[in-house]
Each structure stands twice: as structure tokens, then as C-alpha cells.
CSV table of C-alpha atoms in Angstrom, one decimal:
chain,number,residue,atom,x,y,z
Y,252,MET,CA,54.6,32.1,-41.0
Y,253,ASN,CA,54.6,31.3,-44.7
Y,254,LYS,CA,52.1,28.9,-46.4
Y,255,LYS,CA,54.9,26.3,-47.0
Y,256,ASN,CA,55.7,26.0,-43.3
Y,257,MET,CA,52.0,25.9,-42.4
Y,258,THR,CA,51.5,23.0,-44.9
Y,259,VAL,CA,54.5,21.0,-43.5
Y,260,LYS,CA,53.2,21.4,-39.9
Y,261,ALA,CA,49.7,20.3,-40.9
Y,262,VAL,CA,51.1,17.2,-42.6
Y,263,LEU,CA,53.2,16.3,-39.6
Y,264,PHE,CA,50.3,16.8,-37.2
Y,265,THR,CA,48.1,14.5,-39.4
Y,266,LEU,CA,50.8,11.8,-39.4
Y,267,ALA,CA,51.2,12.0,-35.6
Y,268,CYS,CA,47.4,11.6,-35.1
Y,269,THR,CA,47.3,8.7,-37.6
Y,270,ALA,CA,50.1,7.0,-35.7
Y,271,THR,CA,48.4,7.5,-32.3
Y,272,ILE,CA,45.0,6.1,-33.6
Y,273,GLY,CA,46.8,3.1,-35.1
Y,274,ALA,CA,48.5,2.3,-31.8
Y,275,ASN,CA,45.3,2.6,-29.9
Y,276,ALA,CA,43.5,0.4,-32.4
Y,277,GLN,CA,46.0,-2.4,-31.7
Y,278,LYS,CA,45.5,-2.2,-27.9
Y,279,GLN,CA,43.0,-4.8,-26.5
Y,280,TYR,CA,40.3,-3.5,-24.1
Y,281,PRO,CA,38.1,-5.7,-21.9
Y,282,GLN,CA,34.9,-6.6,-23.7
Y,283,PRO,CA,31.5,-6.0,-21.9
Y,284,GLU,CA,30.3,-9.1,-20.1
Y,285,LYS,CA,27.7,-11.1,-22.1
Y,286,MET,CA,24.2,-10.5,-20.7
Y,287,THR,CA,22.6,-13.4,-18.9
Y,288,PRO,CA,19.1,-13.9,-17.5
Y,289,GLY,CA,20.4,-13.7,-13.9
Y,290,MET,CA,21.7,-10.2,-14.4
Y,291,SER,CA,18.2,-8.8,-14.3
Y,292,GLU,CA,16.9,-10.9,-11.4
Y,293,TYR,CA,16.7,-10.2,-7.7
Y,294,TRP,CA,15.6,-12.6,-5.1
Y,295,THR,CA,15.2,-10.7,-1.8
Y,296,PRO,CA,13.1,-9.7,0.0
Y,297,GLN,CA,10.7,-12.5,-0.7
Y,298,PRO,CA,7.0,-11.5,-0.4
Y,299,LYS,CA,5.3,-12.6,2.8
Y,300,ILE,CA,3.1,-15.7,2.5
Y,301,VAL,CA,-0.6,-15.1,2.8
Y,302,THR,CA,-3.0,-18.0,2.8
Y,303,PRO,CA,-6.0,-17.2,0.7
Y,304,GLY,CA,-9.5,-17.6,2.0
Y,305,ASP,CA,-11.6,-20.6,1.0
Y,306,ILE,CA,-13.8,-19.7,-1.9
Y,307,CYS,CA,-16.4,-22.2,-0.9
Y,308,THR,CA,-16.9,-20.8,2.6
Y,309,ASN,CA,-16.1,-17.1,1.7
Y,310,SER,CA,-13.4,-17.0,4.4
Y,311,ALA,CA,-10.9,-14.2,4.7
Y,312,PRO,CA,-7.2,-14.3,3.9
Y,313,SER,CA,-4.9,-15.2,6.8
Y,314,ASP,CA,-3.7,-11.6,7.4
Y,315,ALA,CA,-7.0,-9.9,7.2
Y,316,ILE,CA,-8.6,-7.7,9.9
Y,317,ILE,CA,-12.1,-9.2,10.3
Y,318,LEU,CA,-14.7,-6.3,10.5
Y,319,PHE,CA,-17.7,-8.6,10.5
Y,320,ASP,CA,-17.7,-12.3,11.1
Y,321,GLY,CA,-21.4,-12.9,11.1
Y,322,LYS,CA,-21.7,-12.8,14.9
Y,323,ASP,CA,-21.7,-9.3,16.2
Y,324,LEU,CA,-20.8,-5.6,15.4
Y,325,SER,CA,-18.0,-5.4,18.0
Y,326,ALA,CA,-15.6,-3.9,15.4
Y,327,TRP,CA,-18.1,-1.0,14.8
Y,328,GLU,CA,-19.6,2.0,16.7
Y,329,ASP,CA,-22.2,4.6,16.0
Y,330,SER,CA,-21.3,8.2,15.0
Y,331,LYS,CA,-21.2,9.2,18.7
Y,332,GLY,CA,-18.9,6.5,19.7
Y,333,GLY,CA,-21.5,4.2,21.3
Y,334,PRO,CA,-22.4,0.6,20.3
Y,335,ALA,CA,-23.5,0.0,16.7
Y,336,GLN,CA,-27.2,-0.6,16.7
Y,337,TRP,CA,-27.7,-2.2,13.3
Y,338,THR,CA,-29.5,-5.5,13.3
Y,339,VAL,CA,-27.5,-8.8,13.2
Y,340,HIS,CA,-29.2,-11.9,12.0
Y,341,ASN,CA,-28.3,-15.2,10.3
Y,342,GLY,CA,-24.7,-14.2,9.6
Y,343,THR,CA,-25.6,-10.8,8.2
Y,344,PHE,CA,-26.5,-7.3,9.5
Y,345,THR,CA,-29.1,-4.9,8.2
Y,346,VAL,CA,-29.1,-1.1,8.3
Y,347,ASN,CA,-31.1,0.4,11.1
Y,348,LYS,CA,-32.0,3.7,9.6
Y,349,PRO,CA,-33.1,5.6,12.7
Y,350,ALA,CA,-29.8,4.6,14.4
Y,351,GLY,CA,-27.7,6.4,11.9
Y,352,ASP,CA,-24.4,5.6,10.3
Y,353,ILE,CA,-21.8,3.1,11.8
Y,354,LEU,CA,-18.0,3.4,11.7
Y,355,THR,CA,-15.2,1.0,12.3
Y,356,LYS,CA,-13.5,1.5,15.7
Y,357,GLN,CA,-10.1,1.1,14.0
Y,358,LYS,CA,-8.7,3.7,11.6
Y,359,PHE,CA,-6.9,2.9,8.4
Y,360,GLU,CA,-4.8,4.4,5.6
Y,361,ASN,CA,-4.0,2.2,2.6
Y,362,PHE,CA,-6.0,-1.0,2.4
Y,363,GLN,CA,-7.8,-3.7,0.5
Y,364,LEU,CA,-11.5,-3.9,1.6
Y,365,HIS,CA,-13.8,-6.8,0.9
Y,366,ILE,CA,-17.5,-6.2,1.6
Y,367,GLU,CA,-20.7,-8.0,0.5
Y,368,TRP,CA,-24.1,-6.4,0.3
Y,369,CYS,CA,-27.6,-7.3,-0.7
Y,370,ILE,CA,-30.6,-5.3,-1.9
Y,371,PRO,CA,-33.8,-6.7,-0.4
Y,372,GLU,CA,-35.9,-8.7,-2.9
Y,373,ASN,CA,-39.0,-6.5,-2.1
Y,374,ILE,CA,-37.2,-3.2,-2.7
Y,375,THR,CA,-39.4,-0.2,-3.8
Y,376,GLY,CA,-38.5,3.3,-5.0
Y,377,ASN,CA,-36.5,4.6,-7.9
Y,378,SER,CA,-33.4,6.5,-8.7
Y,379,GLN,CA,-31.5,7.4,-5.5
Y,380,ALA,CA,-34.5,6.4,-3.3
Y,381,ARG,CA,-33.9,2.7,-3.9
Y,382,GLY,CA,-31.5,0.7,-1.6
Y,383,ASN,CA,-29.2,3.7,-1.1
Y,384,SER,CA,-26.2,3.4,1.2
Y,385,GLY,CA,-22.5,4.2,0.9
Y,386,ILE,CA,-19.0,3.1,1.9
Y,387,PHE,CA,-16.9,6.1,3.1
Y,388,LEU,CA,-13.1,5.5,2.9
Y,389,GLN,CA,-11.2,7.1,5.7
Y,390,ASP,CA,-14.7,8.7,6.6
Y,391,MET,CA,-14.1,11.1,3.7
Y,392,TYR,CA,-14.7,9.6,0.3
Y,393,GLU,CA,-17.9,7.8,-0.6
Y,394,ILE,CA,-18.2,4.8,-2.9
Y,395,GLN,CA,-21.8,4.6,-3.8
Y,396,VAL,CA,-24.0,1.6,-2.8
Y,397,LEU,CA,-27.4,1.6,-4.6
Y,398,ASP,CA,-29.8,-0.7,-6.5
Y,399,CYS,CA,-29.1,0.1,-10.1
Y,400,TYR,CA,-30.7,-3.1,-11.4
Y,401,ASN,CA,-33.2,-1.7,-14.0
Y,402,ASN,CA,-33.1,1.6,-12.1
Y,403,GLU,CA,-31.6,4.6,-13.8
Y,404,THR,CA,-30.1,7.6,-11.9
Y,405,TYR,CA,-27.5,10.2,-12.5
Y,406,VAL,CA,-24.3,8.4,-13.6
Y,407,ASN,CA,-21.9,9.9,-11.0
Y,408,GLY,CA,-24.3,8.7,-8.3
Y,409,GLN,CA,-24.7,5.2,-9.7
Y,410,THR,CA,-23.6,2.0,-8.0
Y,411,GLY,CA,-19.8,2.0,-7.7
Y,412,SER,CA,-19.3,5.7,-8.5
Y,413,VAL,CA,-17.0,7.9,-6.5
Y,414,TYR,CA,-20.0,9.8,-5.4
Y,415,LYS,CA,-20.7,13.0,-7.4
Y,416,GLN,CA,-17.3,12.6,-9.1
Y,417,THR,CA,-16.6,9.6,-11.3
Y,418,PRO,CA,-19.2,7.3,-12.8
Y,419,PRO,CA,-18.5,3.5,-12.9
Y,420,LEU,CA,-17.1,1.9,-16.0
Y,421,ALA,CA,-20.0,-0.6,-16.0
Y,422,ASN,CA,-23.3,-1.5,-14.4
Y,423,ALA,CA,-22.5,-4.9,-12.7
Y,424,MET,CA,-25.6,-5.2,-10.4
Y,425,ARG,CA,-27.2,-8.4,-9.5
Y,426,LYS,CA,-31.0,-8.4,-9.2
Y,427,PRO,CA,-32.5,-7.7,-5.7
Y,428,GLY,CA,-32.3,-10.6,-3.4
Y,429,GLU,CA,-28.9,-11.6,-4.7
Y,430,TRP,CA,-25.6,-10.7,-3.0
Y,431,ASN,CA,-23.2,-8.2,-4.6
Y,432,VAL,CA,-19.4,-8.2,-3.8
Y,433,TYR,CA,-17.2,-5.2,-3.6
Y,434,ASP,CA,-13.4,-5.5,-3.6
Y,435,ILE,CA,-11.9,-2.0,-3.0
Y,436,ILE,CA,-8.2,-1.1,-3.2
Y,437,TYR,CA,-7.6,2.3,-1.7
Y,438,THR,CA,-4.4,4.5,-1.5
Y,439,ALA,CA,-4.6,7.3,1.0
Y,440,PRO,CA,-3.5,10.8,0.1
Y,441,VAL,CA,-0.3,12.5,1.0
Y,442,PHE,CA,-0.6,16.2,1.9
Y,443,LYS,CA,1.7,19.2,1.6
Y,444,GLU,CA,2.3,21.5,4.6
Y,445,ASP,CA,-0.3,23.9,3.2
Y,446,GLY,CA,-3.0,21.2,3.3
Y,447,THR,CA,-3.2,20.6,-0.4
Y,448,TYR,CA,-2.6,17.2,-2.0
Y,449,ARG,CA,0.9,16.2,-2.8
Y,450,ILE,CA,-0.5,12.9,-4.0
Y,451,PRO,CA,-4.4,12.7,-4.1
Y,452,PRO,CA,-6.2,9.5,-3.0
Y,453,HIS,CA,-6.8,6.8,-5.5
Y,454,VAL,CA,-9.3,3.9,-5.6
Y,455,THR,CA,-10.0,0.7,-7.6
Y,456,VAL,CA,-13.4,-0.8,-7.2
Y,457,ILE,CA,-14.4,-4.2,-8.5
Y,458,GLN,CA,-18.0,-5.4,-8.2
Y,459,ASN,CA,-18.9,-9.0,-8.8
Y,460,GLY,CA,-15.5,-9.5,-10.6
Y,461,ILE,CA,-16.0,-6.5,-12.9
Y,462,VAL,CA,-13.8,-3.3,-12.7
Y,463,LEU,CA,-15.9,-0.2,-12.0
Y,464,GLN,CA,-13.1,2.2,-11.0
Y,465,ASN,CA,-9.5,1.6,-12.3
Y,466,ASN,CA,-7.0,3.4,-10.0
Y,467,THR,CA,-9.3,6.5,-10.1
Y,468,THR,CA,-8.1,9.8,-8.7
Y,469,ILE,CA,-10.4,11.1,-6.0
Y,470,LEU,CA,-10.6,14.8,-6.3
Y,471,GLY,CA,-11.6,15.5,-2.7
Y,472,THR,CA,-14.5,15.0,-0.4
Y,473,THR,CA,-17.7,13.6,-1.9
Y,474,GLU,CA,-20.2,16.3,-1.3
Y,475,TYR,CA,-24.0,15.9,-1.7
Y,476,ILE,CA,-24.3,19.6,-2.5
Y,477,GLY,CA,-21.4,21.4,-4.0
Y,478,PHE,CA,-18.0,20.3,-5.3
Y,479,PRO,CA,-15.0,18.3,-3.8
Y,480,LYS,CA,-13.1,19.9,-1.0
Y,481,VAL,CA,-9.5,19.1,-0.1
Y,482,ILE,CA,-9.3,18.6,3.7
Y,483,LYS,CA,-6.1,17.5,5.3
Y,484,HIS,CA,-6.5,14.4,7.4
Y,485,GLY,CA,-4.8,11.3,8.7
Y,486,ALA,CA,-5.9,7.7,9.1
Y,487,GLY,CA,-9.7,7.3,9.3
Y,488,PRO,CA,-12.4,4.7,9.8
Y,489,ILE,CA,-14.7,3.0,7.3
Y,490,ARG,CA,-18.2,4.5,7.5
Y,491,LEU,CA,-21.3,2.7,6.4
Y,492,GLN,CA,-24.2,5.1,5.6
Y,493,SER,CA,-27.7,4.9,6.9
Y,494,HIS,CA,-29.4,6.8,4.0
Y,495,GLY,CA,-32.6,8.7,4.7
Y,496,ASP,CA,-34.6,7.4,1.7
Y,497,PRO,CA,-37.8,5.5,2.5
Y,498,SER,CA,-36.9,2.3,0.7
Y,499,GLU,CA,-36.3,-1.0,2.5
Y,500,PRO,CA,-32.9,-1.2,4.3
Y,501,ILE,CA,-30.1,-3.3,2.7
Y,502,SER,CA,-27.9,-5.9,4.4
Y,503,PHE,CA,-24.1,-6.6,4.6
Y,504,ARG,CA,-22.0,-9.6,5.4
Y,505,ASN,CA,-18.4,-11.0,5.2
Y,506,ILE,CA,-16.4,-7.8,5.7
Y,507,TRP,CA,-12.6,-7.9,6.0
Y,508,LEU,CA,-9.7,-5.5,5.3
Y,509,ARG,CA,-6.0,-6.0,4.6
Y,510,GLU,CA,-3.7,-3.1,5.4
Y,511,LEU,CA,-1.3,-2.3,2.5
């Protein structure tokens, strides 16, 4: 093909394309619908209605599981499955150190836990030997309870720490004789077939209205000696620790849990 024929064909092709584009430009296509606020709203399902507890009386929300109502320890048992032997008095209960730990009879996975605790006004001792206890989530992961009011200790064993793992973001202790409040939001782990974490456990801890742990990843079991271990497990109880230190025992009250 000579250059003249090539040029003519190129011109004809360009003219044909121009005509096609011009015809399409004249065709009217539907315009996108104008965005309205309702396009990004959805109305169902509506959240369930939960009646809050009365702040003045420290009552629990309407859907809470009551773990201690000030009367008895019927929701708890000792570590051998027998009756919990801690001392109930005046709407509270106090650690009975020789009787050992107590655990909830019911087992849980994801939850919101409310628990109030008090260091005795006459507390003695220092560092870890001062009002020591612990709240074990699913009987595996300890949130430290300790008197850290004017009492220094290792930071990953301080009040509100994920014990031996993550220090708290603040020291929010009230002085001995005054009640402290923990609100704990816990997400249970999901395991792979081989027993490792697909999703590790997470915890948020708020003490006296102050965030100590903010969706903290729990690395594994909270060991006194050694490092975290990943142990496959299912639902588990809440355990309250009877620590072996010689200081005066602490007290608890107003314990409730909401399953999430």
C-alpha cells in the first residue's frame, strides 16, 4: 500500500470516529440521583432497650447478671467447687485468705463487668504486699488489684495492669478506706485449629472513671514467673484471688456482668 492510500484511509477513519463521538455526545443518559441524607441511613434492627441502674443507689442495669447483691455468695464457689467461704457483712464481702480463691459458678465469654473494691483503711505493707488481689477474666487473664495509693511497685504489676504484661495508663487509686470502681470490657479470644490465637483477647479497664487499659491486646496467660502462654480454652468463670501476702484483706461489693 502506497503512502497516499494510507493517508486517505487515516483521514476517513478519523472522520468516522469524530462522527460517532458527536452522535454519542448528543445522546442523553440518565443522571445519577442526587444524594440525600436518607441514602446513608438504616433503621433496623433497633438496639434493645436497657434500663440503666440508678446512680444514687448503685443498682445494676436491667439486663445484668447479678454476681453479688450484698446478701450472699450464692453465685460463687471455691476452687474445688464447694461453697465460697469469704465473709459477707453489711452489703460487702471480704477476702478470707486461708479459704483460697473464689470463682463464679457461671462461665462467660464476652462481657462488661462492674466490680467495686476497697482497701482497708488500716492497710500495712508495701509494693505487692499491700492489698493484693486480682480479677481473672475467663480464669486465665489477670487484671491486677492492689493498693497503689502512695505505694510504688513494678509498673506491669500496678493497679489496673494486665498482670506482668501491660502497665495502666494512669494511677487512679483512691486512698485506703474509700471504694474503687472497675468497669471492665472484655473480648474473648478466637482460636485456630492448632491452638494459636486467630484473634487474641482484648480488654478495656476503667477505674473510677479513668481509662487504664484502652482495648489492650492480651498476649496470653498472666504468669507470675515466666512469660505469657497461649492456651486454647472456651468460656470461663471470673476468679477473685486470695493473695498470700500478709496485709489486711480487701473487700468487694456491687458486682454485676452484662454478656456482650
